[in-house]
Short mmCIF file of C-alpha atoms and ligand atoms in Angstrom, two decimals:
data_model
loop_
_atom_site.label_atom_id
_atom_site.label_comp_id
_atom_site.label_asym_id
_atom_site.label_seq_id
_atom_site.Cartn_x
_atom_site.Cartn_y
_atom_site.Cartn_z
CA MET A 8 55.31 179.13 -9.85
CA SER A 9 54.47 176.99 -6.83
CA ARG A 10 57.01 175.49 -4.47
CA GLY A 11 57.16 171.94 -3.26
CA LEU A 12 59.24 169.65 -1.10
CA VAL A 13 61.80 167.52 -2.91
CA PHE A 14 64.40 165.18 -1.46
CA ASP A 15 66.42 164.18 -4.50
CA VAL A 16 66.91 164.74 -8.21
CA GLN A 17 68.76 162.08 -10.19
CA ARG A 18 69.86 162.57 -13.78
CA TYR A 19 70.71 159.85 -16.34
CA ALA A 20 68.36 157.32 -14.73
CA VAL A 21 67.33 154.33 -16.83
CA HIS A 22 65.03 152.16 -14.69
CA ASP A 23 61.90 154.23 -14.12
CA GLY A 24 60.34 154.71 -17.51
CA PRO A 25 61.72 154.51 -21.05
CA GLY A 26 65.04 155.94 -22.18
CA ILE A 27 67.30 158.24 -20.22
CA ARG A 28 65.40 160.19 -17.59
CA THR A 29 65.60 162.72 -14.83
CA LEU A 30 63.98 161.44 -11.64
CA VAL A 31 62.48 163.97 -9.26
CA PHE A 32 61.67 162.60 -5.81
CA LEU A 33 58.89 164.44 -4.00
CA LYS A 34 58.84 164.10 -0.23
CA GLY A 35 55.78 162.87 1.66
CA CYS A 36 53.83 159.63 1.37
CA PRO A 37 50.50 158.38 2.73
CA LEU A 38 51.87 154.83 3.11
CA ARG A 39 54.28 153.56 5.75
CA CYS A 40 55.56 150.39 4.09
CA ALA A 41 57.20 148.16 6.68
CA TRP A 42 60.16 147.46 4.35
CA CYS A 43 60.42 150.90 2.68
CA CYS A 44 63.79 151.35 0.94
CA ASN A 45 63.41 155.16 0.97
CA PRO A 46 62.15 155.87 4.51
CA GLU A 47 63.42 159.44 4.21
CA SER A 48 60.69 159.97 1.63
CA GLN A 49 57.82 159.39 4.04
CA GLN A 50 57.57 162.52 6.19
CA ALA A 51 56.20 165.58 4.43
CA ARG A 52 58.78 167.88 6.03
CA PRO A 53 62.56 168.28 5.94
CA GLU A 54 64.41 166.17 8.52
CA PRO A 55 67.97 165.34 9.57
CA MET A 56 69.40 161.94 8.65
CA ARG A 57 72.68 160.53 9.98
CA ARG A 58 75.02 158.33 7.98
CA PRO A 59 75.73 155.61 10.54
CA ALA A 60 78.95 154.57 8.77
CA LEU A 61 80.45 158.04 9.33
CA CYS A 62 78.89 158.80 12.71
CA ALA A 63 81.38 158.76 15.60
CA ALA A 64 78.62 158.84 18.23
CA CYS A 65 80.07 162.06 19.69
CA ARG A 66 76.57 163.49 20.30
CA THR A 67 77.58 166.99 19.17
CA CYS A 68 74.47 167.09 17.00
CA ALA A 69 72.21 166.21 19.92
CA SER A 70 73.78 168.88 22.14
CA ALA A 71 73.42 171.54 19.43
CA CYS A 72 69.70 171.09 18.98
CA PRO A 73 67.75 174.17 20.14
CA ALA A 74 64.60 172.09 20.44
CA GLY A 75 66.17 169.66 22.90
CA ALA A 76 65.71 166.74 20.53
CA GLY A 77 68.89 164.99 21.67
CA LYS A 78 68.40 161.81 23.65
CA ARG A 79 70.24 158.56 24.23
CA ASP A 80 69.13 155.22 22.98
CA GLY A 81 69.59 152.03 24.98
CA ARG A 82 73.09 151.56 23.50
CA GLY A 83 74.24 155.06 24.44
CA GLY A 84 74.41 156.15 20.80
CA PRO A 85 73.30 159.51 19.44
CA VAL A 86 69.61 159.63 18.79
CA LEU A 87 67.45 162.57 17.84
CA ASP A 88 63.94 162.50 19.19
CA ARG A 89 61.95 162.97 15.99
CA GLU A 90 58.85 164.05 17.88
CA ARG A 91 60.75 167.03 19.27
CA CYS A 92 62.61 167.94 16.08
CA ALA A 93 61.26 171.26 14.86
CA ALA A 94 63.20 171.20 11.56
CA CYS A 95 64.88 174.42 12.70
CA ALA A 96 65.73 176.91 9.98
CA ASP A 97 69.48 176.30 9.84
CA PHE A 98 69.45 172.63 10.87
CA ALA A 99 71.80 173.22 13.81
CA CYS A 100 72.51 169.49 14.19
CA VAL A 101 73.79 169.32 10.61
CA GLN A 102 75.93 172.44 11.04
CA ALA A 103 77.41 171.12 14.28
CA CYS A 104 78.56 167.67 13.16
CA PRO A 105 82.37 167.57 12.92
CA HIS A 106 82.30 164.43 10.79
CA ASP A 107 79.89 165.45 8.05
CA ALA A 108 77.80 162.50 9.18
CA ILE A 109 74.38 164.10 9.21
CA SER A 110 72.53 165.89 6.47
CA ARG A 111 69.28 167.60 5.81
CA VAL A 112 66.81 165.57 3.76
CA GLY A 113 64.23 167.60 1.90
CA ARG A 114 64.40 171.05 0.36
CA GLU A 115 61.83 173.46 -0.91
CA ALA A 116 62.10 173.82 -4.65
CA ASP A 117 60.42 176.04 -7.16
CA ALA A 118 58.67 174.25 -10.03
CA GLY A 119 60.40 176.58 -12.49
CA GLU A 120 63.84 175.72 -11.06
CA LEU A 121 63.16 172.01 -11.39
CA LEU A 122 61.83 172.36 -14.91
CA PHE A 123 64.98 174.25 -15.84
CA GLU A 124 67.06 171.38 -14.41
CA ILE A 125 64.95 168.78 -16.22
CA GLU A 126 65.32 170.66 -19.48
CA GLN A 127 69.12 170.44 -19.35
CA ASP A 128 69.02 166.85 -20.62
CA ARG A 129 66.54 167.41 -23.40
CA ASP A 130 68.98 166.05 -26.02
CA PHE A 131 69.38 162.80 -24.09
CA TYR A 132 65.60 162.44 -23.83
CA ARG A 133 65.19 163.06 -27.53
CA ASN A 134 67.82 160.53 -28.55
CA SER A 135 66.75 157.82 -26.09
CA GLY A 136 62.98 158.28 -25.92
CA GLY A 137 63.32 159.39 -22.30
CA GLY A 138 61.99 162.24 -20.21
CA ALA A 139 61.18 163.07 -16.61
CA THR A 140 59.79 160.75 -13.93
CA PHE A 141 58.16 162.12 -10.80
CA SER A 142 58.55 159.73 -7.93
CA GLY A 143 58.61 159.90 -4.16
CA GLY A 144 57.39 159.41 -1.61
CA GLU A 145 54.11 159.75 -3.39
CA PRO A 146 54.06 162.50 -6.02
CA PHE A 147 50.28 162.97 -5.81
CA PHE A 148 50.79 163.97 -2.17
CA GLN A 149 51.71 167.44 -3.54
CA PRO A 150 49.07 167.74 -6.27
CA GLU A 151 49.44 171.42 -7.16
CA PHE A 152 53.21 171.21 -7.38
CA LEU A 153 53.03 167.98 -9.38
CA GLY A 154 50.42 169.52 -11.67
CA GLU A 155 52.69 172.45 -12.38
CA LEU A 156 55.66 170.20 -13.11
CA LEU A 157 53.56 168.05 -15.44
CA ALA A 158 52.17 171.07 -17.27
CA GLY A 159 55.71 172.40 -17.62
CA CYS A 160 56.89 169.14 -19.16
CA ARG A 161 53.91 169.08 -21.51
CA SER A 162 54.54 172.63 -22.73
CA ARG A 163 58.22 171.80 -23.31
CA GLY A 164 57.46 168.55 -25.17
CA ILE A 165 59.12 166.41 -22.47
CA HIS A 166 57.74 162.92 -21.80
CA ALA A 167 56.43 162.77 -18.21
CA ALA A 168 56.02 159.64 -16.10
CA VAL A 169 54.67 159.38 -12.57
CA GLU A 170 55.61 156.60 -10.20
CA THR A 171 52.71 156.18 -7.79
CA CYS A 172 51.58 153.89 -4.99
CA GLY A 173 48.04 154.71 -6.13
CA HIS A 174 46.88 156.04 -2.77
CA ALA A 175 45.75 159.38 -4.11
CA ARG A 176 42.49 161.28 -4.43
CA THR A 177 40.76 159.92 -7.51
CA ASP A 178 39.56 163.32 -8.71
CA ILE A 179 43.14 164.64 -8.64
CA LEU A 180 44.50 161.56 -10.37
CA LEU A 181 41.95 161.86 -13.16
CA ALA A 182 42.37 165.62 -13.47
CA LEU A 183 46.13 165.23 -13.98
CA GLU A 184 45.89 162.16 -16.20
CA PRO A 185 45.85 164.10 -19.50
CA SER A 186 49.26 165.62 -18.64
CA ILE A 187 50.82 162.26 -17.80
CA ASP A 188 52.37 160.04 -20.46
CA LEU A 189 53.01 157.04 -18.23
CA PHE A 190 51.85 155.77 -14.86
CA LEU A 191 54.28 153.42 -13.13
CA PHE A 192 51.75 151.94 -10.73
CA ASP A 193 53.41 150.15 -7.81
CA LEU A 194 51.38 147.41 -6.16
CA LYS A 195 52.44 145.28 -3.23
CA VAL A 196 49.96 143.20 -1.33
CA LEU A 197 46.45 142.43 -2.55
CA ASP A 198 44.91 141.18 0.69
CA ALA A 199 43.23 144.19 2.33
CA GLN A 200 44.07 143.31 5.93
CA ALA A 201 47.68 142.44 5.18
CA HIS A 202 48.02 145.66 3.17
CA CYS A 203 46.74 147.66 6.11
CA ARG A 204 49.07 145.93 8.54
CA LEU A 205 52.13 146.30 6.30
CA THR A 206 51.60 149.80 4.91
CA GLY A 207 49.31 151.50 7.41
CA GLN A 208 46.59 152.01 4.78
CA ASP A 209 43.74 150.03 3.33
CA ASN A 210 44.22 149.22 -0.38
CA GLY A 211 40.60 149.87 -1.49
CA LEU A 212 41.39 153.31 -2.91
CA ILE A 213 44.56 152.03 -4.58
CA LEU A 214 42.78 149.20 -6.36
CA ASP A 215 39.90 151.44 -7.36
CA ASN A 216 42.35 153.94 -8.89
CA PHE A 217 44.20 151.14 -10.64
CA HIS A 218 40.96 149.86 -12.21
CA ARG A 219 39.93 153.35 -13.29
CA LEU A 220 43.24 154.14 -14.95
CA ALA A 221 43.49 150.72 -16.58
CA SER A 222 40.09 151.19 -18.16
CA ARG A 223 40.53 154.87 -19.04
CA CYS A 224 44.07 154.84 -20.46
CA PRO A 225 45.45 151.26 -20.52
CA ASP A 226 48.32 152.20 -22.83
CA LYS A 227 49.62 154.62 -20.24
CA VAL A 228 49.63 152.21 -17.29
CA THR A 229 52.54 149.98 -16.34
CA ALA A 230 51.75 147.72 -13.40
CA ARG A 231 54.63 147.03 -11.04
CA LEU A 232 54.94 144.54 -8.25
CA THR A 233 57.50 145.02 -5.51
CA VAL A 234 58.75 141.53 -4.70
CA ILE A 235 59.50 141.38 -1.00
CA PRO A 236 60.61 137.99 0.31
CA GLY A 237 58.07 136.62 2.75
CA VAL A 238 55.58 139.41 2.02
CA SER A 239 54.46 139.82 -1.58
CA ASP A 240 55.93 136.64 -3.07
CA SER A 241 53.37 134.21 -1.62
CA GLU A 242 51.39 132.00 -3.97
CA GLU A 243 48.13 133.67 -2.86
CA ASN A 244 49.42 137.18 -3.47
CA VAL A 245 50.92 136.37 -6.85
CA SER A 246 47.72 134.62 -7.98
CA ALA A 247 45.60 137.54 -6.79
CA PHE A 248 47.91 139.91 -8.64
CA ALA A 249 47.68 137.87 -11.86
CA GLY A 250 43.87 137.86 -11.44
CA LEU A 251 43.85 141.64 -11.08
CA LEU A 252 45.87 142.07 -14.26
CA HIS A 253 43.60 139.70 -16.20
CA GLU A 254 40.54 141.61 -14.94
CA THR A 255 41.95 144.92 -16.10
CA GLY A 256 43.29 143.60 -19.39
CA LEU A 257 46.91 144.48 -18.55
CA GLU A 258 49.07 141.48 -19.32
CA THR A 259 52.52 142.83 -18.48
CA VAL A 260 54.20 143.63 -15.20
CA GLU A 261 57.50 145.10 -14.12
CA LEU A 262 58.92 143.24 -11.15
CA LEU A 263 60.93 145.28 -8.66
CA ALA A 264 63.33 143.28 -6.51
CA TYR A 265 63.67 144.08 -2.82
CA HIS A 266 67.07 145.45 -1.85
CA PRO A 267 68.38 146.16 1.65
CA LEU A 268 70.02 149.51 0.85
CA GLY A 269 67.37 151.35 2.83
CA LEU A 270 68.14 149.66 6.12
CA GLY A 271 71.00 152.04 6.94
CA LYS A 272 68.64 154.94 6.28
CA TRP A 273 66.21 153.68 8.92
CA ASP A 274 69.10 153.73 11.39
CA GLY A 275 70.05 157.21 10.24
CA LEU A 276 66.49 158.38 10.91
CA ASP A 277 66.51 156.77 14.37
CA ARG A 278 63.69 154.51 13.33
CA GLU A 279 63.27 150.79 13.24
CA PRO A 280 61.63 149.22 10.15
CA LEU A 281 58.67 147.01 11.02
CA LEU A 282 60.15 144.37 8.80
CA ARG A 283 63.65 143.36 7.81
CA PRO A 284 63.17 141.04 4.81
CA GLU A 285 65.98 138.57 4.19
CA PRO A 286 68.00 140.19 1.36
CA GLY A 287 69.66 136.87 0.50
CA LEU A 288 66.28 135.60 -0.67
CA ALA A 289 65.55 138.51 -3.03
CA ALA A 290 66.91 136.85 -6.22
CA SER A 291 65.22 133.47 -5.68
CA SER A 292 62.00 135.18 -4.62
CA LEU A 293 62.02 137.27 -7.79
CA ALA A 294 62.66 134.22 -9.97
CA GLU A 295 59.85 132.31 -8.27
CA VAL A 296 57.37 135.16 -8.70
CA LYS A 297 58.34 135.54 -12.34
CA LEU A 298 57.76 131.83 -12.95
CA ARG A 299 54.37 131.88 -11.23
CA LEU A 300 53.20 134.93 -13.17
CA THR A 301 54.46 133.60 -16.49
CA ARG A 302 52.54 130.36 -15.90
CA GLN A 303 49.43 132.47 -15.40
CA GLY A 304 49.87 134.23 -18.72
CA ILE A 305 51.51 137.42 -17.46
CA SER A 306 54.54 138.75 -19.23
CA CYS A 307 57.25 139.97 -16.82
CA ARG A 308 59.94 142.57 -17.23
S1 LIG B 6 66.81 169.94 12.59
FE1 LIG B 6 67.00 171.45 14.26
S2 LIG B 6 65.27 170.92 15.62
FE2 LIG B 6 65.60 169.14 14.31
S3 LIG B 6 67.01 167.82 15.45
FE3 LIG B 6 68.27 169.08 14.11
S4 LIG B 6 68.83 170.84 15.40
FE4 LIG B 6 67.09 169.83 16.39
S1 LIG B 7 75.97 162.66 13.54
FE1 LIG B 7 77.91 163.79 13.72
S2 LIG B 7 77.64 165.10 15.53
FE2 LIG B 7 76.04 163.54 15.62
S3 LIG B 7 76.91 161.95 16.90
FE3 LIG B 7 77.35 161.39 14.76
S4 LIG B 7 79.39 162.24 14.36
FE4 LIG B 7 78.64 163.22 16.24
#
C-alpha cells in the first residue's frame, strides 16, 4: 500500500458530508488562500508549528535546530526560519521545547493504516448514512494515495467524499470520479484576477473542472462557497456565483462561514496571512450572501 502525508484525522465529524464521518486531512495544497484557516495544510512536507498561547519565548527550540533555522523577529520572539528548516528526522525543536509548545504537523501514513482507522466507525456510518471525507490541503495533490484510499473505501462499502478546491489535473479528477460518492467543491472568488491575487492561482482550471463534474455527475457535486467578509461576499461575486450555478444546473449551495481560528496557526508557523478578515462581520456577511443567493433562485444550506 502507498504512503502519503496526512496532518490530521478527525472522527465523529458531522459537517463535511452526510451523517457521521471520519475526516482525513491530506497535507499539501496548490492554493495559498490569503485567509486560509488551515495554513498548516499548505506545505507538502512535515513542519513544526508553535502554539503561541503556550510559548514562553525561551528560544530553546531555535537553539536546538541543527539546520540553524533559529532567528529573531523584530519583537525578539522565537522564530524559525522556514526556508532553512530541513524537517530533520527527529524534529529537534519539538523535542527540545520545555513547555510542550511546539509540535510536528504532518506524518507519513500508510493507506492501509488509515483505512483500518476509518473502518473502526463503520457502525456509525451505517446508522447515520455517513462515511469518510478526504480533505486537506487539497486531496488531489496526492493522487495515488487518494486513489488507494478511495478504492479501499469502495471495496469496504464505505461512502467516500472528497473536499476539493478544484485545482487538480482534470485527467486525475475524472479517473478517480467513479470511486467518489460526493464532491464537496469549494469555490471562493469568481473574478480571475482577484482569484489569482488572493490564492496565488488562476481559477480557469477550477471552473473548467467544476463544469465537467457538474455535467458528468451532477448528483455527486455539492457546490460550496466560502464566505469571507470583504472578499467573496461582494454583490458582483455572489451574482457571478449564482450565474455559475444556473449555468451548470446546480441550484443548491453550502455556505461556509469564515472563522478566525486559523490566525493563531499563522503565528505558530511564523507566517503572516495576506489578509485578516474582520471576524465580527462573518455572521452578517453570511446572512447577506444567503439573502442575495436566495433572491437569485439558489437554495442555501
Ligand atoms: S524541524 Fe528540525 S530543521 Fe526544522 S526547525 Fe525544527 S529542528 Fe530545525
Ligand atoms: S516553542 Fe517552546 S522552546 Fe520554542 S520558544 Fe516557545 S516555549 Fe521556548
